[in-house]
Coordinates of C-alpha atoms in Angstrom, one line a residue:
X1 CA -0.3 11.9 11.2
X2 CA -3.6 12.9 9.5
X3 CA -6.0 11.0 7.3
X4 CA -5.6 11.7 3.6
X5 CA -7.9 14.3 2.1
X6 CA -9.0 11.9 -0.6
X7 CA -10.4 9.5 2.0
X8 CA -12.2 12.2 4.0
X9 CA -14.6 12.7 1.1
X10 CA -15.9 9.1 1.5
X11 CA -19.6 9.0 2.3
X12 CA -19.8 9.1 6.1
X13 CA -22.4 6.4 6.3
X14 CA -20.4 4.1 4.0
X15 CA -17.4 4.7 6.2
X16 CA -19.4 3.9 9.3
X17 CA -20.7 0.7 7.8
X18 CA -17.1 -0.3 6.8
X19 CA -15.9 0.2 10.3
X20 CA -18.8 -1.7 11.8
X21 CA -18.4 -4.6 9.4
X22 CA -14.7 -4.8 10.3
X23 CA -15.4 -4.9 14.0
X24 CA -18.2 -7.5 13.7
X25 CA -16.1 -9.7 11.4
X26 CA -13.2 -9.7 13.9
X27 CA -15.6 -10.5 16.8
X28 CA -17.2 -13.4 14.9
X29 CA -13.8 -14.9 14.4
X30 CA -12.8 -14.3 18.1
X31 CA -16.0 -16.2 19.1
X32 CA -15.1 -19.1 16.8
X33 CA -11.6 -19.4 18.3
X34 CA -12.8 -19.2 21.9
X35 CA -16.0 -21.2 21.8
X36 CA -14.6 -24.4 20.2
X37 CA -12.7 -25.5 23.3
X38 CA -13.6 -26.0 26.9
X39 CA -12.8 -23.8 29.9
X40 CA -9.7 -25.8 30.7
X41 CA -8.2 -25.2 27.2
X42 CA -9.2 -21.5 27.5
X43 CA -7.3 -21.0 30.7
X44 CA -4.3 -23.3 30.1
X45 CA -1.0 -22.1 28.7
X46 CA -0.4 -24.4 25.8
X47 CA 3.2 -23.1 25.3
X48 CA 5.3 -20.6 27.2
X49 CA 5.6 -18.7 23.9
X50 CA 1.9 -17.9 24.0
X51 CA -0.7 -16.5 26.3
X52 CA -3.7 -18.5 27.6
X53 CA -6.5 -18.0 25.1
X54 CA -8.6 -16.2 27.8
X55 CA -5.9 -13.6 28.3
X56 CA -6.0 -12.7 24.6
X57 CA -9.8 -12.5 24.8
X58 CA -9.9 -10.0 27.6
X59 CA -6.9 -8.1 26.2
X60 CA -8.9 -7.6 23.0
X61 CA -11.7 -6.0 25.1
X62 CA -9.3 -3.9 27.2
X63 CA -7.6 -2.4 24.1
X64 CA -11.0 -1.6 22.6
X65 CA -12.1 0.0 25.8
X66 CA -9.0 2.1 26.2
X67 CA -9.0 3.4 22.6
X68 CA -12.6 3.5 21.5
X69 CA -14.5 4.1 24.7
X70 CA -12.0 6.3 26.6
X71 CA -9.8 8.0 23.9
X72 CA -12.4 8.3 21.1
X73 CA -15.7 8.4 23.0
X74 CA -14.5 10.2 26.1
X75 CA -16.3 7.7 28.4
X76 CA -15.3 6.8 31.9
X77 CA -13.2 3.6 32.3
X78 CA -15.2 0.4 32.8
X79 CA -12.5 -1.7 34.4
X80 CA -9.4 0.5 35.1
X81 CA -8.2 -2.1 37.6
X82 CA -7.4 -4.6 34.8
X83 CA -5.4 -2.3 32.6
X84 CA -2.1 -3.5 34.1
X85 CA -3.1 -7.2 33.8
X86 CA -3.7 -6.9 30.1
X87 CA -0.8 -4.7 29.3
X88 CA 1.3 -6.7 26.9
X89 CA 4.5 -4.8 27.7
X90 CA 4.2 -5.2 31.4
X91 CA 3.8 -8.9 31.6
X92 CA 5.7 -11.4 29.3
X93 CA 3.6 -14.2 27.9
X94 CA 5.3 -16.8 30.1
X95 CA 4.1 -15.0 33.2
X96 CA 0.5 -14.4 32.2
X97 CA -1.1 -17.6 33.6
X98 CA 0.0 -16.4 37.1
X99 CA -2.0 -13.2 36.9
X100 CA -5.5 -12.7 38.3
X101 CA -7.1 -13.1 34.9
X102 CA -10.8 -12.7 34.2
X103 CA -12.5 -16.1 34.0
X104 CA -13.9 -17.1 30.6
X105 CA -17.5 -16.1 31.4
X106 CA -16.4 -12.8 32.9
X107 CA -14.1 -12.1 30.0
X108 CA -16.9 -12.8 27.5
X109 CA -19.2 -10.5 29.4
X110 CA -16.6 -7.8 29.5
X111 CA -15.8 -7.8 25.8
X112 CA -19.6 -7.9 25.0
X113 CA -20.3 -4.9 27.2
X114 CA -17.4 -2.9 25.7
X115 CA -18.5 -3.7 22.1
X116 CA -22.1 -2.6 22.8
X117 CA -20.9 0.8 24.0
X118 CA -18.4 1.1 21.1
X119 CA -21.2 0.5 18.5
X120 CA -23.2 3.2 20.2
X121 CA -20.3 5.6 19.8
X122 CA -19.8 4.6 16.2
X123 CA -23.4 5.5 15.4
X124 CA -23.0 9.0 16.7
X125 CA -19.4 10.2 16.2
X126 CA -18.3 12.3 13.3
X127 CA -15.4 10.4 11.6
X128 CA -13.3 13.4 10.9
X129 CA -11.6 16.3 12.7
X130 CA -8.9 14.6 14.7
X131 CA -6.2 12.1 13.7
X132 CA -7.7 9.3 15.7
X133 CA -11.1 9.5 14.1
X134 CA -10.3 10.8 10.6
X135 CA -11.6 8.2 8.1
X136 CA -12.4 6.0 11.1
X137 CA -8.8 5.3 11.8
X138 CA -9.2 4.2 15.5
X139 CA -12.0 1.8 14.6
X140 CA -9.9 0.3 11.8
X141 CA -6.9 0.1 14.1
X142 CA -8.9 -1.8 16.8
X143 CA -10.4 -4.2 14.1
X144 CA -6.9 -5.0 13.0
X145 CA -5.7 -5.4 16.6
X146 CA -8.4 -8.0 17.2
X147 CA -7.7 -9.8 14.0
X148 CA -4.0 -9.9 14.9
X149 CA -4.8 -11.5 18.2
X150 CA -7.1 -13.9 16.4
X151 CA -4.1 -15.0 14.4
X152 CA -2.1 -15.3 17.7
X153 CA -4.9 -17.4 19.1
X154 CA -4.9 -19.6 16.0
X155 CA -1.2 -20.1 16.6
X156 CA -2.1 -21.2 20.1
X157 CA -4.6 -23.7 18.7
X158 CA -1.8 -25.1 16.5
X159 CA 0.4 -25.5 19.5
X160 CA -2.4 -27.1 21.6
X161 CA -2.3 -30.8 22.1
X162 CA -5.5 -32.8 21.7
X163 CA -8.1 -33.6 19.1
X164 CA -9.0 -31.1 16.4
X165 CA -11.2 -28.3 17.5
X166 CA -11.3 -26.3 14.3
X167 CA -12.2 -27.4 10.8
X168 CA -12.1 -25.8 7.3
X169 CA -12.2 -27.0 3.7
X170 CA -9.0 -27.4 1.8
X171 CA -8.0 -24.4 -0.4
X172 CA -8.2 -24.7 -4.2
X173 CA -5.2 -25.8 -6.2
X174 CA -3.9 -24.3 -9.4
X175 CA -4.7 -25.6 -12.9
X176 CA -1.3 -24.5 -14.3
X177 CA 1.0 -24.9 -11.3
X178 CA 3.4 -27.3 -13.1
X179 CA 3.9 -25.0 -16.1
X180 CA 4.8 -21.8 -14.2
X181 CA 8.3 -20.4 -14.6
X182 CA 10.5 -20.9 -11.5
X183 CA 11.3 -17.2 -11.2
X184 CA 10.2 -13.8 -12.5
X185 CA 12.5 -10.9 -13.5
X186 CA 11.6 -7.6 -11.8
X187 CA 13.1 -4.7 -13.8
X188 CA 15.3 -2.2 -12.0
X189 CA 14.3 1.4 -11.4
X190 CA 12.4 3.5 -8.9
X191 CA 9.1 2.7 -7.3
X192 CA 7.0 4.1 -4.5
X193 CA 7.3 2.1 -1.2
X194 CA 4.9 2.5 1.7
X195 CA 1.8 4.7 1.8
X196 CA 0.5 8.1 2.7
X197 CA -3.0 7.6 1.5
X198 CA -4.3 4.2 2.9
X199 CA -6.6 5.4 5.7
X200 CA -6.2 2.4 8.0
X201 CA -2.4 1.9 7.4
X202 CA -0.4 1.7 10.6
X203 CA 2.5 4.0 11.4
X204 CA 5.3 1.7 10.2
X205 CA 3.8 1.6 6.7
X206 CA 4.1 5.4 6.4
X207 CA 5.0 7.6 4.7
X208 CA 5.2 6.8 1.0
X209 CA 8.7 7.4 -0.4
X210 CA 10.8 6.5 -3.4
X211 CA 13.2 3.7 -3.6
X212 CA 15.6 2.8 -6.4
X213 CA 15.8 -1.0 -6.7
X214 CA 18.2 -2.7 -9.1
X215 CA 16.8 -5.5 -11.3
X216 CA 16.4 -8.9 -9.6
X217 CA 14.8 -12.3 -10.0
X218 CA 12.2 -13.6 -7.5
X219 CA 10.6 -17.0 -7.1
X220 CA 7.2 -17.2 -8.8
X221 CA 5.7 -18.9 -5.7
X222 CA 6.8 -19.5 -2.2
X223 CA 9.3 -22.3 -1.5
X224 CA 7.4 -25.6 -1.2
X225 CA 7.6 -28.5 1.3
X226 CA 8.9 -30.6 -1.5
X227 CA 11.8 -28.2 -2.3
X228 CA 12.5 -27.8 1.4
X229 CA 12.7 -31.6 1.8
X230 CA 15.5 -31.7 -0.8
X231 CA 17.4 -29.3 1.4
X232 CA 16.9 -31.6 4.4
X233 CA 17.9 -34.7 2.5
X234 CA 21.0 -33.0 1.2
X235 CA 22.2 -32.5 4.8
X236 CA 21.0 -28.9 5.0
X237 CA 20.7 -29.1 8.8
X238 CA 24.1 -30.7 9.2
X239 CA 26.2 -28.5 6.9
X240 CA 27.6 -25.5 8.9
X241 CA 28.4 -23.6 5.7
X242 CA 24.8 -22.7 4.9
X243 CA 24.1 -21.1 8.2
X244 CA 24.8 -17.8 9.9
X245 CA 26.8 -18.1 13.1
X246 CA 23.7 -17.3 15.2
X247 CA 21.5 -19.7 13.2
X248 CA 24.0 -22.6 13.4
X249 CA 24.3 -22.1 17.2
X250 CA 20.5 -22.0 17.5
X251 CA 19.8 -25.2 15.6
X252 CA 22.7 -27.0 17.4
X253 CA 21.4 -25.9 20.8
X254 CA 17.8 -27.0 20.1
X255 CA 18.6 -30.0 17.9
X256 CA 16.5 -28.8 15.0
X257 CA 16.4 -31.0 11.9
X258 CA 13.2 -30.0 10.1
X259 CA 10.4 -27.4 10.3
X260 CA 8.4 -27.2 13.5
X261 CA 5.6 -29.9 13.7
X262 CA 7.4 -32.2 11.3
X263 CA 8.6 -35.7 12.2
X264 CA 9.9 -38.7 10.3
X265 CA 8.1 -42.0 10.9
X266 CA 8.3 -45.2 8.9
X267 CA 10.2 -43.7 6.1
X268 CA 7.7 -40.9 5.7
X269 CA 7.6 -37.2 6.8
X270 CA 4.5 -36.3 8.7
X271 CA 3.3 -33.1 10.2
X272 CA 0.8 -32.1 12.9
X273 CA -1.7 -29.5 11.8
X274 CA -4.4 -28.3 14.2
X275 CA -4.8 -31.7 15.9
X276 CA -4.5 -33.8 12.8
X277 CA -1.4 -35.8 11.8
X278 CA -0.9 -36.1 8.0
X279 CA 1.8 -36.7 5.4
X280 CA 3.6 -33.5 4.5
X281 CA 2.1 -32.3 1.2
X282 CA 5.0 -31.6 -1.2
X283 CA 3.1 -29.0 -3.3
X284 CA 2.2 -26.6 -0.4
X285 CA 4.5 -23.7 0.7
X286 CA 6.6 -24.7 3.6
X287 CA 5.4 -23.2 6.9
X288 CA 6.7 -22.9 10.5
X289 CA 10.3 -22.2 9.6
X290 CA 12.5 -19.6 11.3
X291 CA 14.4 -16.8 9.5
X292 CA 17.6 -18.8 10.1
X293 CA 16.1 -21.8 8.3
X294 CA 14.9 -19.7 5.4
X295 CA 18.2 -18.0 5.1
X296 CA 20.1 -21.3 5.1
X297 CA 17.9 -22.8 2.5
X298 CA 18.4 -19.8 0.2
X299 CA 22.2 -20.1 0.6
X300 CA 22.0 -23.8 -0.2
X301 CA 19.9 -23.1 -3.3
X302 CA 22.5 -20.5 -4.5
X303 CA 20.1 -17.7 -3.9
X304 CA 19.2 -15.3 -1.1
X305 CA 16.1 -13.9 0.7
X306 CA 14.6 -10.8 -1.0
X307 CA 15.0 -7.5 0.8
X308 CA 11.9 -5.9 2.0
X309 CA 11.9 -3.3 -0.7
X310 CA 12.4 -6.0 -3.4
X311 CA 9.4 -7.9 -2.0
X312 CA 7.2 -4.8 -2.0
X313 CA 8.3 -3.8 -5.5
X314 CA 7.5 -7.3 -6.8
X315 CA 4.1 -7.1 -5.0
X316 CA 3.0 -3.6 -5.8
X317 CA 4.9 -2.0 -8.8
X318 CA 3.1 -1.9 -12.1
X319 CA 5.8 -1.5 -14.7
X320 CA 3.3 -0.3 -17.4
X321 CA 1.9 2.6 -15.4
X322 CA 4.8 3.1 -13.0
X323 CA 2.5 3.3 -10.0
X324 CA 2.3 1.2 -6.9
X325 CA -0.9 -0.7 -6.4
X326 CA -2.6 -1.5 -3.1
X327 CA -2.3 -5.2 -3.8
X328 CA -0.6 -7.3 -6.5
X329 CA -3.8 -7.6 -8.5
X330 CA -4.8 -3.9 -8.3
X331 CA -6.5 -1.6 -5.8
X332 CA -9.7 -3.7 -5.1
X333 CA -10.0 -5.4 -1.7
X334 CA -9.0 -9.1 -1.4
X335 CA -11.6 -11.7 -2.4
X336 CA -11.6 -15.5 -1.9
X337 CA -10.5 -16.0 -5.6
X338 CA -7.4 -13.8 -5.2
X339 CA -5.8 -14.8 -1.9
X340 CA -5.9 -17.3 0.9
X341 CA -6.8 -15.1 3.9
X342 CA -9.1 -14.9 6.9
X343 CA -8.9 -18.5 8.2
X344 CA -11.2 -19.7 5.4
X345 CA -8.7 -22.6 5.1
X346 CA -6.4 -23.9 7.8
X347 CA -3.4 -24.4 5.5
X348 CA -1.6 -22.8 2.7
X349 CA -2.9 -23.4 -0.8
X350 CA -0.7 -25.4 -3.3
X351 CA 2.1 -23.4 -4.9
X352 CA 0.8 -21.5 -8.0
X353 CA -2.7 -21.1 -6.7
X354 CA -4.8 -17.9 -7.1
X355 CA -3.8 -16.8 -10.6
X356 CA -6.3 -13.9 -10.3
X357 CA -4.1 -12.6 -7.4
X358 CA -0.9 -12.5 -9.4
X359 CA 1.2 -9.4 -9.7
X360 CA 1.5 -7.6 -13.1
X361 CA 4.6 -9.6 -13.9
X362 CA 3.1 -12.9 -12.8
X363 CA 4.4 -13.4 -9.3
X364 CA 1.8 -15.5 -7.3
X365 CA 0.7 -15.8 -3.7
X366 CA 2.4 -12.6 -2.5
X367 CA -0.7 -12.0 -0.4
X368 CA -1.9 -14.8 2.0
X369 CA -0.9 -18.4 2.4
X370 CA 2.4 -17.8 4.4
X371 CA 4.2 -14.9 5.9
X372 CA 7.4 -14.5 3.9
X373 CA 10.7 -13.8 5.7
X374 CA 12.8 -11.1 4.0
X375 CA 16.5 -10.3 4.4
X376 CA 15.7 -6.9 6.0
X377 CA 15.8 -5.7 9.6
X378 CA 12.7 -3.9 10.9
X379 CA 13.5 -0.2 10.5
X380 CA 11.5 3.0 10.2
X381 CA 10.9 4.6 6.9
X382 CA 12.3 8.1 6.2
X383 CA 9.9 10.6 7.9
X384 CA 8.4 8.0 10.2
X385 CA 6.3 9.3 13.1
X386 CA 4.9 7.0 15.8
X387 CA 1.1 7.1 16.0
X388 CA -0.9 6.7 18.1
X389 CA 1.6 5.1 20.5
X390 CA 5.3 4.2 20.4
X391 CA 4.8 0.6 21.5
X392 CA 3.1 -0.5 18.3
X393 CA 6.3 -0.2 16.1
X394 CA 9.0 2.1 17.3
X395 CA 10.2 0.0 20.3
X396 CA 10.9 -2.9 18.0
X397 CA 13.0 -1.1 15.4
X398 CA 16.6 -2.4 15.0
X399 CA 18.6 -5.4 14.0
X400 CA 16.9 -7.8 16.4
X401 CA 13.8 -8.2 14.4
X402 CA 13.4 -9.3 10.8
X403 CA 10.6 -8.2 8.5
X404 CA 7.9 -10.6 7.1
X405 CA 5.6 -9.6 4.4
X406 CA 2.4 -10.7 2.6
X407 CA 0.3 -12.3 5.4
X408 CA -0.8 -15.9 5.7
X409 CA -3.9 -18.0 5.6
X410 CA -4.4 -16.9 9.3
X411 CA -4.4 -13.1 8.5
X412 CA -7.7 -11.2 8.0
X413 CA -8.2 -9.0 4.9
X414 CA -8.4 -5.8 7.1
X415 CA -4.9 -6.5 8.5
X416 CA -3.2 -7.4 5.2
X417 CA -2.2 -5.2 2.3
X418 CA 0.7 -4.6 0.0
X419 CA 2.3 -2.2 2.4
X420 CA 1.7 -4.1 5.6
X421 CA 4.8 -4.9 7.6
X422 CA 5.1 -7.7 10.1
X423 CA 8.2 -8.4 12.2
X424 CA 9.6 -11.0 14.5
X425 CA 12.7 -12.5 16.0
X426 CA 14.7 -14.7 13.6
X427 CA 14.2 -17.8 15.9
X428 CA 10.4 -17.8 15.6
X429 CA 8.9 -20.9 14.1
X430 CA 5.4 -21.2 15.7
X431 CA 4.2 -18.4 13.4
X432 CA 2.8 -19.2 10.0
X433 CA 6.0 -18.3 8.3
X434 CA 7.5 -19.4 5.0
X435 CA 9.6 -17.6 2.3
X436 CA 10.6 -17.3 -1.3
X437 CA 14.0 -16.6 -2.6
X438 CA 15.6 -14.1 -5.0
X439 CA 18.8 -13.4 -6.9
X440 CA 20.5 -10.5 -8.5
X441 CA 19.7 -10.0 -12.2
X442 CA 23.4 -9.7 -13.0

């Protein structure tokens, strides 16, 4: 894999500043997530599904050391003895509290020392000449890695019991949400899926290739809590006919009857959100639902989940020019008036928000707010090549994992674009996952 020629002509100083900003923005967020709780909360395991926060902190530093200090900078290892401890593939999350983890103060010192040396390398290195450094790829990869773990740590904060440790203002609501059409027709025809030119795109987003997608209708906004509540009240969790065999077995085994963190009390549905218990807001996109739940709702509604290629066409294809955009609104980077990203708000925005972020055909909130389950298994694109390591994507390919698209309020701008692919097991509910539905045009 090589960086695109068009990106190699970017002013080297501008590229350096972009990489430095991405690294510093990620570190500021990491500090926020690890400084707002005490040492006990940093070292505790709040759920067997998640690592202790202090493991994520040191893992961030270890990955940065391995890729930017050693692989890019050619420096000697600082702490080679901890590589195994912070290898995500060697130790499942449930086991990590039993490992000899760095204590919080030592972990902070370690990531600080690594970062100082990395910035020194960034000042001096030429950002071209090898795949890892072309267009600053390795620095962008590590900034995305840290932001992905920041999202993971935010999930841990949501699972954590106790008073609120994080605060954020509510997101803006739409002025025209009630007048929007329920769905949008996406015309059939070819479009370009994936990318071969985005300099910091990861291997599973590559290469760009053509897909022929028949016409379909897709929801204008993600499915809301209010709509999902109608599914619950209509016996959605008790009707076998809406569920796949695996999904029905799973909800029966675990006694599921509503999204994660919901409970019914005194005739009212409440939810727990980052330490605060509040009424479920009907106008917000539903969040913390598994693929099985999303699929069952779609069947109940007489619809289906969109395929991954349908989702990307709805998000990127400009029918007037025939080209695929970087984002629904165009090629410009995300801004706060276009998408709910970066933990600026600790919740999805009401359905229909961010009209400036709409696609050419008027589909809203395709970027940010909630990850959106698709019908598709996580598979490689034609011509896929693992880079720079198989464990990022390749080992997860297959029918076990379903694709999610679009990001959530917990995703940073650097780790979210129209081509970005997320994936997870269909049982997962602790992630910030929602969905929208689709139907064939015929």
